[in-house]
């Protein structure tokens, strides 16, 4: 279809086919909201778990909880699942859901513009069949907070003559055996991939700007008896999931109100360092000088042993430039390399996608958020951007538990909103500015005593104004309580201006 033909009318356009987009499709479909399309820029479902294929990629949240509540999986091989297993899980849930016929792959959203006259979003896409326009009653943005790789702006990085790639865009065509490799970054991705590289590379230089607290990973395989019991004993797996949930929630008071309690984590981190590293200089280099939890607490049994290996150097002198052949640090040393891996994270607080979303007064989301930082009512809806839902929007990410709990909470809110639109004959809704401002002010207040604000580190949780616009500053069940009902009294609402297709609820996908 060419862009000159009339737009495809659709009730709900979901952008992204990761955990969030798939949950939105399944739950809207179950509620009878069948007229939906999921646009995905990649070739498959899975989102971050489809894209992040770097060696050693695994989840750092136990899979009993890092999975949908409506699709428990008794077959997880171990406590923390590897990326291929999580991807296969998402694929299976997608196949079983009966919604895949409405997924459009290899298609990018170019821009989305609110049209007040039709009470629809005009969403331009580009896919294998060329450009297309959808006119959608609602847009559910599930593009992910960690999807746009951030490549560091280091002088000369474009002049590097060897292979260079980001951890989230791994180039599997490059044979790394025996190579001299530099890895920039020591975050969650780097601590997983460096031990894998150490085993095969000739030499690895790890460039660390700030050390992280890394505690042991209590990993183990599930026995076949456990898997059978999860499958056969009613309620057992749900009880196991609840136990993981409660353990992780039990940590919230330390993060949110009493950061000094996190000294316990620091003791675990120091023990982890001392167990693997003998060299006092290296021990000092990897020991953080801020409160644990201020940056994400990482878990690994392999990171420190890898740093202590003979073929690995941890470089803490700042990088000043990159040449055709290597990396130059402030002390003037140039370390030659064949391959440069940038494990430098993502655009989180200034998501590039916001530049392509234009609200009702003609301003983009990026214009708005550049001025005042990211903000959304309940992390989900935005004043001036009617009928738009942000899944994993501002202040919904977690430092302690499974984001899938948050995703399911937000998706419930989307479904409740869709029902309200039909029940009340609503054509357009947006949160009132006062509701959104009150919500944001409350978050800022709650954020003040948290370790993310007081812990003495710089982190990507904070935006350029110094506000933590990324994390939810409390218990996840509180977040869920806030989103159980679609609270119409907090919204400016317009009646529907054109007839809307009928719906019929269908049987739930659940096990
Ligand atoms: O990215 P990061 P990530 N020069 O932003 C450094 C999730 N995740 O991809 O700390 C030199 O954490 C930067 O240094 P500093 C998880 O939510 C989950 O590792 O800013 N260094 C840091 O060391 C995680 O939090 C899993 O001083 C530069 C690193 O690069 C999120 O993804 C696994 C630099 C970036 O670390 C992001 O993790 C993996 C520069 N110019 C990831 N710029 C699970 O297991 C940046 N750095 C579920």
Coordinates of C-alpha atoms and ligand atoms in Angstrom, one line a residue:
X1 CA 0.0 0.0 0.0
X2 CA 1.4 3.4 -0.8
X3 CA 1.3 6.4 1.6
X4 CA -1.2 8.1 -0.8
X5 CA -3.9 5.5 -0.2
X6 CA -6.3 6.1 2.7
X7 CA -5.0 5.1 6.2
X8 CA -5.8 1.7 7.7
X9 CA -8.3 2.2 10.5
X10 CA -7.5 0.3 13.6
X11 CA -8.7 0.5 17.2
X12 CA -5.4 -0.1 18.9
X13 CA -1.9 0.3 17.5
X14 CA 0.8 -1.3 19.7
X15 CA 4.3 -0.3 19.0
X16 CA 6.9 -3.0 19.9
X17 CA 6.6 -6.7 20.3
X18 CA 8.6 -7.3 23.4
X19 CA 7.2 -8.4 26.7
X20 CA 5.1 -5.3 26.9
X21 CA 3.7 -5.3 23.4
X22 CA 2.8 -8.9 23.5
X23 CA 1.1 -8.6 26.9
X24 CA -0.9 -5.6 25.6
X25 CA -2.0 -7.6 22.5
X26 CA -3.0 -10.6 24.5
X27 CA -4.9 -8.7 27.2
X28 CA -6.7 -6.4 24.8
X29 CA -7.6 -9.4 22.6
X30 CA -9.0 -11.2 25.7
X31 CA -11.1 -8.2 26.5
X32 CA -12.6 -8.4 23.0
X33 CA -10.5 -5.5 21.7
X34 CA -9.5 -7.6 18.7
X35 CA -9.0 -4.8 16.2
X36 CA -5.4 -4.3 17.0
X37 CA -2.1 -4.2 15.2
X38 CA 1.4 -4.7 16.7
X39 CA 4.2 -3.0 14.7
X40 CA 7.7 -4.4 15.4
X41 CA 10.8 -3.0 13.7
X42 CA 12.6 -6.3 14.1
X43 CA 11.9 -9.7 12.5
X44 CA 10.4 -11.5 15.6
X45 CA 8.8 -11.0 18.9
X46 CA 11.0 -10.7 22.0
X47 CA 12.2 -7.0 22.1
X48 CA 15.3 -6.7 24.2
X49 CA 15.5 -10.5 24.4
X50 CA 15.5 -10.7 20.6
X51 CA 18.1 -8.0 20.1
X52 CA 20.5 -8.6 23.0
X53 CA 22.3 -11.7 21.8
X54 CA 25.8 -10.9 23.3
X55 CA 27.7 -13.9 24.7
X56 CA 26.6 -14.6 28.3
X57 CA 23.3 -12.6 28.1
X58 CA 21.2 -13.8 30.9
X59 CA 18.5 -12.4 33.1
X60 CA 19.4 -11.0 36.6
X61 CA 15.9 -11.5 37.9
X62 CA 14.7 -15.0 38.7
X63 CA 12.6 -16.4 35.9
X64 CA 9.9 -17.6 38.2
X65 CA 9.1 -13.9 38.5
X66 CA 10.6 -12.7 35.2
X67 CA 7.7 -14.2 33.2
X68 CA 4.0 -13.5 32.7
X69 CA 1.7 -14.2 35.6
X70 CA -0.7 -15.7 33.0
X71 CA 1.8 -18.0 31.4
X72 CA 3.9 -19.7 34.1
X73 CA 6.6 -21.9 32.7
X74 CA 7.5 -25.1 34.6
X75 CA 10.4 -25.8 32.3
X76 CA 12.9 -23.0 33.2
X77 CA 16.2 -24.7 33.2
X78 CA 17.7 -22.7 36.1
X79 CA 17.0 -19.9 38.5
X80 CA 18.2 -17.1 36.2
X81 CA 17.4 -17.9 32.6
X82 CA 19.7 -17.3 29.6
X83 CA 18.6 -15.1 26.8
X84 CA 17.8 -17.9 24.3
X85 CA 15.5 -19.6 26.8
X86 CA 13.6 -16.3 27.6
X87 CA 13.3 -15.6 23.9
X88 CA 11.9 -19.1 23.2
X89 CA 9.4 -18.6 26.1
X90 CA 8.2 -15.3 24.6
X91 CA 7.8 -16.9 21.2
X92 CA 5.8 -19.8 22.7
X93 CA 3.5 -17.4 24.6
X94 CA 3.0 -15.4 21.3
X95 CA 2.2 -18.6 19.3
X96 CA -0.2 -19.9 22.0
X97 CA -2.0 -16.5 22.3
X98 CA -3.6 -16.6 18.8
X99 CA -2.7 -12.9 18.3
X100 CA 0.3 -13.3 16.0
X101 CA -1.8 -12.8 12.9
X102 CA -2.0 -9.1 13.9
X103 CA 1.8 -8.6 14.3
X104 CA 3.6 -6.7 11.5
X105 CA 7.4 -7.4 11.6
X106 CA 10.3 -5.6 10.0
X107 CA 8.4 -2.4 10.1
X108 CA 9.5 0.8 11.8
X109 CA 7.2 3.6 13.1
X110 CA 8.4 6.8 11.4
X111 CA 6.1 9.2 13.3
X112 CA 2.8 9.5 15.1
X113 CA 0.6 12.6 15.0
X114 CA -2.6 13.2 16.9
X115 CA -5.5 14.3 14.7
X116 CA -8.2 16.0 16.9
X117 CA -10.7 16.0 14.1
X118 CA -10.8 12.2 13.7
X119 CA -9.8 11.5 17.4
X120 CA -7.1 9.2 16.0
X121 CA -3.4 8.9 15.9
X122 CA -2.0 9.0 12.4
X123 CA 1.0 6.6 12.5
X124 CA 3.3 6.4 9.5
X125 CA 5.3 3.2 9.2
X126 CA 7.9 1.9 6.8
X127 CA 8.1 -1.8 6.1
X128 CA 8.9 -4.4 3.4
X129 CA 5.8 -3.3 1.5
X130 CA 6.7 0.3 1.6
X131 CA 5.2 3.2 3.6
X132 CA 1.8 2.9 5.3
X133 CA -0.4 5.0 7.5
X134 CA -2.5 3.7 10.3
X135 CA -5.3 5.8 11.9
X136 CA -5.5 4.4 15.4
X137 CA -8.0 5.2 18.2
X138 CA -5.3 4.5 20.8
X139 CA -1.5 4.0 20.5
X140 CA 0.1 1.7 23.1
X141 CA 3.8 2.5 23.0
X142 CA 5.8 -0.5 24.1
X143 CA 9.1 0.5 22.5
X144 CA 11.1 -0.2 25.7
X145 CA 13.2 2.0 27.9
X146 CA 16.5 0.2 27.0
X147 CA 16.2 -0.1 23.2
X148 CA 18.3 2.7 21.7
X149 CA 22.0 1.9 22.1
X150 CA 24.1 4.8 23.3
X151 CA 27.4 4.9 21.5
X152 CA 29.8 7.2 23.4
X153 CA 30.9 10.4 21.8
X154 CA 34.6 9.7 22.0
X155 CA 37.0 11.6 19.7
X156 CA 38.0 9.5 16.8
X157 CA 35.6 6.6 17.4
X158 CA 34.5 6.8 13.8
X159 CA 38.1 6.4 12.6
X160 CA 38.6 3.0 14.3
X161 CA 39.7 0.6 11.5
X162 CA 38.8 -2.7 13.2
X163 CA 35.4 -4.1 14.1
X164 CA 33.2 -2.1 16.4
X165 CA 29.8 -2.9 17.8
X166 CA 27.5 -2.2 20.7
X167 CA 26.7 -4.9 23.2
X168 CA 23.0 -4.7 22.1
X169 CA 24.0 -5.1 18.4
X170 CA 26.4 -8.0 18.6
X171 CA 28.1 -8.9 15.4
X172 CA 28.2 -12.7 15.4
X173 CA 30.1 -12.7 12.1
X174 CA 33.3 -11.5 13.8
X175 CA 35.4 -14.4 15.1
X176 CA 36.8 -13.2 18.4
X177 CA 39.1 -16.1 19.0
X178 CA 42.6 -14.9 19.9
X179 CA 41.8 -11.3 19.2
X180 CA 42.8 -8.2 21.1
X181 CA 39.5 -6.7 22.3
X182 CA 38.6 -3.5 24.2
X183 CA 35.3 -3.3 26.1
X184 CA 34.1 0.1 27.1
X185 CA 31.8 0.0 30.1
X186 CA 31.4 -2.1 33.2
X187 CA 27.6 -2.2 33.6
X188 CA 25.1 -5.1 33.6
X189 CA 25.8 -6.0 30.0
X190 CA 29.6 -5.8 30.3
X191 CA 29.8 -8.0 33.4
X192 CA 28.1 -10.8 31.5
X193 CA 30.0 -10.6 28.3
X194 CA 33.5 -9.9 29.5
X195 CA 33.9 -13.3 31.2
X196 CA 32.9 -15.0 27.9
X197 CA 35.4 -12.9 25.9
X198 CA 38.1 -13.6 28.4
X199 CA 37.8 -17.3 27.7
X200 CA 38.4 -17.0 23.9
X201 CA 40.2 -13.7 23.3
X202 CA 44.0 -13.2 23.1
X203 CA 43.7 -10.1 25.3
X204 CA 40.8 -8.0 26.7
X205 CA 41.2 -4.4 27.9
X206 CA 38.2 -3.4 30.1
X207 CA 37.7 0.4 30.3
X208 CA 36.0 1.2 33.6
X209 CA 34.7 4.7 34.3
X210 CA 32.9 3.8 37.5
X211 CA 32.9 0.5 39.4
X212 CA 29.7 -1.2 40.3
X213 CA 28.7 -3.2 43.3
X214 CA 28.7 -6.9 42.2
X215 CA 27.4 -9.6 44.5
X216 CA 27.3 -13.4 44.1
X217 CA 24.8 -14.9 41.8
X218 CA 22.9 -17.6 43.6
X219 CA 22.5 -19.8 40.5
X220 CA 21.4 -23.3 40.3
X221 CA 19.6 -25.6 37.9
X222 CA 16.1 -26.8 38.5
X223 CA 16.0 -30.6 39.0
X224 CA 13.6 -32.7 36.8
X225 CA 11.7 -33.5 40.1
X226 CA 11.2 -29.8 40.7
X227 CA 10.0 -29.2 37.1
X228 CA 7.6 -32.2 37.4
X229 CA 6.3 -30.8 40.7
X230 CA 5.8 -27.3 39.1
X231 CA 3.8 -29.0 36.4
X232 CA 1.7 -31.4 38.5
X233 CA 1.3 -29.9 42.0
X234 CA -1.5 -27.3 41.9
X235 CA -0.4 -23.9 43.1
X236 CA 3.2 -24.9 43.7
X237 CA 4.8 -22.8 41.0
X238 CA 2.6 -19.8 41.9
X239 CA 3.8 -20.2 45.5
X240 CA 7.4 -20.3 44.3
X241 CA 6.8 -17.2 42.3
X242 CA 5.2 -15.4 45.2
X243 CA 8.2 -16.3 47.4
X244 CA 10.6 -14.7 44.9
X245 CA 8.3 -11.7 44.7
X246 CA 8.1 -11.3 48.5
X247 CA 11.9 -11.6 48.9
X248 CA 12.6 -8.9 46.3
X249 CA 9.9 -6.6 47.7
X250 CA 11.4 -7.1 51.1
X251 CA 14.4 -5.1 49.9
X252 CA 12.4 -2.0 49.0
X253 CA 12.5 -0.3 52.4
X254 CA 16.3 -0.3 52.2
X255 CA 16.3 1.3 48.7
X256 CA 13.5 3.7 49.3
X257 CA 13.9 4.8 52.9
X258 CA 16.9 3.4 54.8
X259 CA 19.8 3.3 52.4
X260 CA 22.3 2.6 55.2
X261 CA 20.8 -0.9 55.4
X262 CA 22.5 -1.5 52.0
X263 CA 25.9 -1.7 53.7
X264 CA 25.0 -5.4 54.0
X265 CA 25.1 -5.6 50.2
X266 CA 28.5 -3.7 50.2
X267 CA 29.9 -6.4 52.6
X268 CA 28.7 -9.1 50.2
X269 CA 30.3 -7.2 47.3
X270 CA 33.6 -6.8 49.1
X271 CA 33.6 -10.5 50.0
X272 CA 33.0 -11.2 46.3
X273 CA 36.0 -9.1 45.3
X274 CA 38.3 -10.5 47.9
X275 CA 37.3 -14.1 47.0
X276 CA 38.4 -13.6 43.4
X277 CA 41.0 -10.9 43.3
X278 CA 44.3 -11.1 45.1
X279 CA 46.0 -7.9 43.7
X280 CA 45.3 -5.0 46.2
X281 CA 45.5 -2.5 43.4
X282 CA 42.9 -4.2 41.3
X283 CA 40.7 -4.7 44.4
X284 CA 40.8 -1.0 45.1
X285 CA 40.0 -0.2 41.5
X286 CA 36.8 -2.3 41.5
X287 CA 35.6 -1.2 44.9
X288 CA 32.8 1.5 44.5
X289 CA 32.9 4.6 46.7
X290 CA 29.1 5.1 46.7
X291 CA 26.2 3.4 48.5
X292 CA 25.2 0.1 47.0
X293 CA 21.9 0.4 45.1
X294 CA 22.6 3.9 43.9
X295 CA 23.5 2.3 40.6
X296 CA 21.9 -1.1 39.8
X297 CA 23.3 -3.8 42.0
X298 CA 24.8 -6.5 39.7
X299 CA 25.1 -10.2 40.3
X300 CA 27.9 -12.4 38.9
X301 CA 30.3 -15.1 40.0
X302 CA 32.4 -14.7 36.9
X303 CA 33.1 -11.0 36.6
X304 CA 35.9 -10.6 39.2
X305 CA 37.6 -13.9 38.2
X306 CA 37.6 -12.6 34.6
X307 CA 39.2 -9.3 35.7
X308 CA 41.8 -11.2 37.6
X309 CA 42.8 -13.4 34.6
X310 CA 46.2 -13.0 33.0
X311 CA 44.7 -11.9 29.6
X312 CA 42.6 -9.1 31.0
X313 CA 43.6 -5.5 32.0
X314 CA 41.2 -3.2 33.8
X315 CA 41.9 0.3 32.6
X316 CA 40.7 3.2 34.8
X317 CA 42.5 6.1 33.1
X318 CA 39.9 8.1 31.2
X319 CA 39.7 7.4 27.5
X320 CA 40.7 10.5 25.5
X321 CA 40.5 9.3 22.0
X322 CA 40.2 6.3 19.7
X323 CA 42.6 5.9 16.8
X324 CA 42.5 3.7 13.8
X325 CA 44.3 1.0 15.8
X326 CA 43.4 1.4 19.4
X327 CA 42.3 3.3 22.5
X328 CA 44.3 6.2 24.0
X329 CA 44.0 7.1 27.6
X330 CA 44.7 10.3 29.5
X331 CA 48.2 9.1 30.5
X332 CA 49.1 9.0 26.8
X333 CA 49.1 5.2 26.5
X334 CA 47.7 3.7 23.3
X335 CA 46.5 0.1 23.6
X336 CA 46.2 -1.5 20.2
X337 CA 43.1 -3.7 19.5
X338 CA 41.4 -5.6 16.8
X339 CA 37.8 -5.3 18.1
X340 CA 36.0 -2.6 20.1
X341 CA 32.9 -3.5 22.0
X342 CA 30.9 -0.6 23.4
X343 CA 28.8 -1.8 26.4
X344 CA 27.8 1.8 27.2
X345 CA 24.1 1.4 27.7
X346 CA 21.1 3.1 26.2
X347 CA 19.2 6.4 25.8
X348 CA 16.9 6.2 28.7
X349 CA 15.9 9.7 30.0
X350 CA 15.9 11.2 26.5
X351 CA 14.3 8.5 24.4
X352 CA 14.8 9.3 20.7
X353 CA 11.3 7.9 19.9
X354 CA 9.8 11.0 21.7
X355 CA 11.0 13.2 18.8
X356 CA 8.5 11.4 16.5
X357 CA 5.3 11.7 18.6
X358 CA 3.4 14.9 18.0
X359 CA 0.6 15.8 20.4
X360 CA -2.5 17.9 20.2
X361 CA -0.9 21.3 20.3
X362 CA 1.7 20.4 17.6
X363 CA 4.6 19.8 20.0
X364 CA 6.5 16.6 20.1
X365 CA 7.0 14.6 23.3
X366 CA 10.7 15.4 23.0
X367 CA 10.0 19.2 23.0
X368 CA 8.0 18.8 26.2
X369 CA 10.3 16.4 28.0
X370 CA 13.4 18.4 27.0
X371 CA 11.9 21.4 28.8
X372 CA 10.9 19.7 32.0
X373 CA 12.0 16.1 32.0
X374 CA 10.0 12.9 31.4
X375 CA 6.6 12.9 33.2
X376 CA 3.4 11.0 32.8
X377 CA 0.3 10.4 34.9
X378 CA 0.8 7.0 36.6
X379 CA 3.8 6.6 34.3
X380 CA 1.4 5.8 31.5
X381 CA -0.7 8.7 30.1
X382 CA 0.5 12.2 29.2
X383 CA -1.3 15.5 29.2
X384 CA -1.5 16.9 25.7
X385 CA -1.1 13.4 24.1
X386 CA -4.6 12.0 24.1
X387 CA -5.3 8.2 23.8
X388 CA -1.6 7.4 24.2
X389 CA -0.2 4.9 26.6
X390 CA 3.5 4.6 27.5
X391 CA 4.3 1.1 28.8
X392 CA 7.4 1.3 31.0
X393 CA 6.9 5.1 30.9
X394 CA 8.5 7.6 33.3
X395 CA 9.2 6.4 36.8
X396 CA 8.0 2.8 36.2
X397 CA 11.3 1.0 35.9
X398 CA 12.7 -1.0 38.8
X399 CA 16.0 -1.5 40.5
X400 CA 14.9 -4.5 42.6
X401 CA 12.3 -6.6 40.9
X402 CA 10.7 -7.8 37.6
X403 CA 9.6 -5.2 35.1
X404 CA 7.0 -7.7 33.9
X405 CA 5.0 -7.0 37.1
X406 CA 4.9 -3.3 36.1
X407 CA 4.1 -4.1 32.5
X408 CA 1.1 -6.3 33.5
X409 CA -0.1 -3.5 35.8
X410 CA 0.0 -0.9 33.1
X411 CA -1.6 -3.3 30.5
X412 CA -4.5 -3.8 32.9
X413 CA -4.9 0.0 33.0
X414 CA -4.9 0.1 29.2
X415 CA -7.6 -2.5 29.0
X416 CA -9.7 -0.7 31.6
X417 CA -9.3 2.5 29.6
X418 CA -10.4 0.7 26.4
X419 CA -13.5 -0.6 28.2
X420 CA -14.3 2.9 29.6
X421 CA -14.0 4.3 26.1
X422 CA -16.7 2.0 24.9
X423 CA -18.9 2.1 28.0
X424 CA -18.9 5.9 28.2
X425 CA -18.7 6.7 24.5
X426 CA -15.3 8.4 24.9
X427 CA -13.5 9.5 21.7
X428 CA -10.5 11.2 23.3
X429 CA -9.0 11.3 26.8
X430 CA -5.9 12.8 28.4
X431 CA -4.9 13.2 32.0
X432 CA -5.6 16.7 33.4
X433 CA -2.4 18.7 33.9
X434 CA -3.1 19.0 37.6
X435 CA -3.5 15.2 38.0
X436 CA -0.2 14.7 36.2
X437 CA 1.6 17.4 38.1
X438 CA 0.4 16.1 41.4
X439 CA 1.5 12.6 40.5
X440 CA 4.9 13.8 39.5
X441 CA 5.3 16.0 42.6
X442 CA 4.5 13.0 44.8
X443 CA 7.1 10.9 43.0
X444 CA 9.7 13.6 43.4
X445 CA 8.9 13.8 47.1
X446 CA 9.1 10.0 47.6
X447 CA 12.4 9.9 45.6
X448 CA 14.2 12.3 48.0
X449 CA 15.3 9.8 50.7
X450 CA 16.0 6.9 48.3
X451 CA 19.4 5.5 47.6
X452 CA 19.1 6.6 44.0
X453 CA 19.0 10.3 45.2
X454 CA 21.2 10.1 48.2
X455 CA 23.7 7.3 47.4
X456 CA 26.4 9.6 46.0
X457 CA 26.7 8.3 42.5
X458 CA 25.9 9.5 39.0
X459 CA 23.5 7.1 37.2
X460 CA 21.4 6.9 34.1
X461 CA 18.3 6.9 36.3
X462 CA 18.7 10.6 36.6
X463 CA 18.0 13.2 33.8
X464 CA 19.8 16.4 33.0
X465 CA 17.9 18.2 35.7
X466 CA 19.1 15.8 38.4
X467 CA 15.7 14.1 38.7
X468 CA 15.3 10.4 38.8
X469 CA 12.6 10.1 36.1
X470 CA 13.3 6.4 35.6
X471 CA 12.5 4.3 38.7
X472 CA 9.4 3.7 40.7
X473 CA 10.3 4.8 44.3
X474 CA 8.3 2.2 46.2
X475 CA 6.7 -1.2 46.5
X476 CA 5.5 -2.6 43.2
X477 CA 2.1 -3.6 44.7
X478 CA 1.5 0.0 45.5
X479 CA 2.1 0.8 41.8
X480 CA -0.4 -1.9 40.8
X481 CA -3.0 -0.6 43.2
X482 CA -2.8 2.8 41.6
X483 CA -3.5 1.3 38.2
X484 CA -6.2 -1.2 39.0
X485 CA -9.0 1.1 37.8
X486 CA -9.1 3.7 35.0
X487 CA -9.8 6.8 37.0
X488 CA -11.9 8.9 34.6
X489 CA -12.2 11.7 37.1
X490 CA -8.5 12.5 36.5
X491 CA -9.0 12.9 32.8
X492 CA -10.3 15.5 30.3
X493 CA -12.6 13.6 28.1
X494 CA -14.3 14.2 24.7
X495 CA -17.3 12.2 23.5
X496 CA -16.8 10.0 20.5
X497 CA -17.3 11.8 17.2
X498 CA -17.6 8.8 14.9
X499 CA -19.0 5.2 15.3
X500 CA -16.7 2.6 16.9
X501 CA -16.6 -1.1 16.0
X502 CA -18.2 -3.5 18.4
X503 CA -16.3 -5.9 20.6
X504 CA -16.8 -9.3 22.3
X505 CA -14.6 -10.6 25.1
X506 CA -12.9 -14.0 24.5
X507 CA -11.5 -16.7 26.8
X508 CA -8.4 -15.8 28.7
X509 CA -5.0 -17.1 27.9
X510 CA -3.9 -18.4 31.3
X511 CA -2.4 -21.4 32.9
Ligands
LIG1 O1 24.4 -0.2 30.4 P1 24.8 0.7 31.6 P2 24.2 -1.8 30.3 N1 33.2 6.3 28.5 O2 24.3 2.0 31.3 C1 30.0 3.1 30.8 C2 19.6 -3.8 31.7 N2 20.3 -5.1 31.6 O3 23.9 -2.1 28.9 O4 28.9 4.0 35.2 C3 33.5 5.3 29.3 O5 24.4 0.1 32.9 C4 29.2 3.4 32.1 O6 30.0 4.1 33.0 P3 29.4 5.0 34.2 C5 19.7 -3.4 33.2 O7 18.5 -2.7 33.5 C6 19.7 -6.1 32.2 O8 25.3 -2.5 30.9 O9 28.3 5.8 33.5 N3 32.5 4.5 29.9 C7 28.8 2.0 32.5 O10 29.8 1.3 33.1 C8 20.9 -2.4 33.1 O11 20.9 -1.6 34.2 C9 20.4 -7.3 32.1 O12 30.5 5.8 34.7 C10 31.2 4.8 29.5 C11 28.5 1.4 31.1 O13 29.2 2.1 30.1 C12 20.6 -1.8 31.7 O14 20.2 -2.9 30.9 C13 21.5 -7.5 31.4 C14 30.9 5.8 28.6 C15 27.1 1.4 30.7 O15 26.4 0.6 31.6 C16 21.8 -1.2 31.1 O16 22.9 -2.0 31.2 C17 22.1 -6.4 30.8 C18 32.0 6.6 28.1 N4 31.8 7.6 27.3 C19 21.5 -5.2 30.9 N5 29.6 5.9 28.5 C20 19.7 -8.4 32.8 O17 20.4 -9.3 33.3 C21 29.1 4.9 29.3 N6 30.1 4.3 29.9 C22 18.2 -8.4 32.9

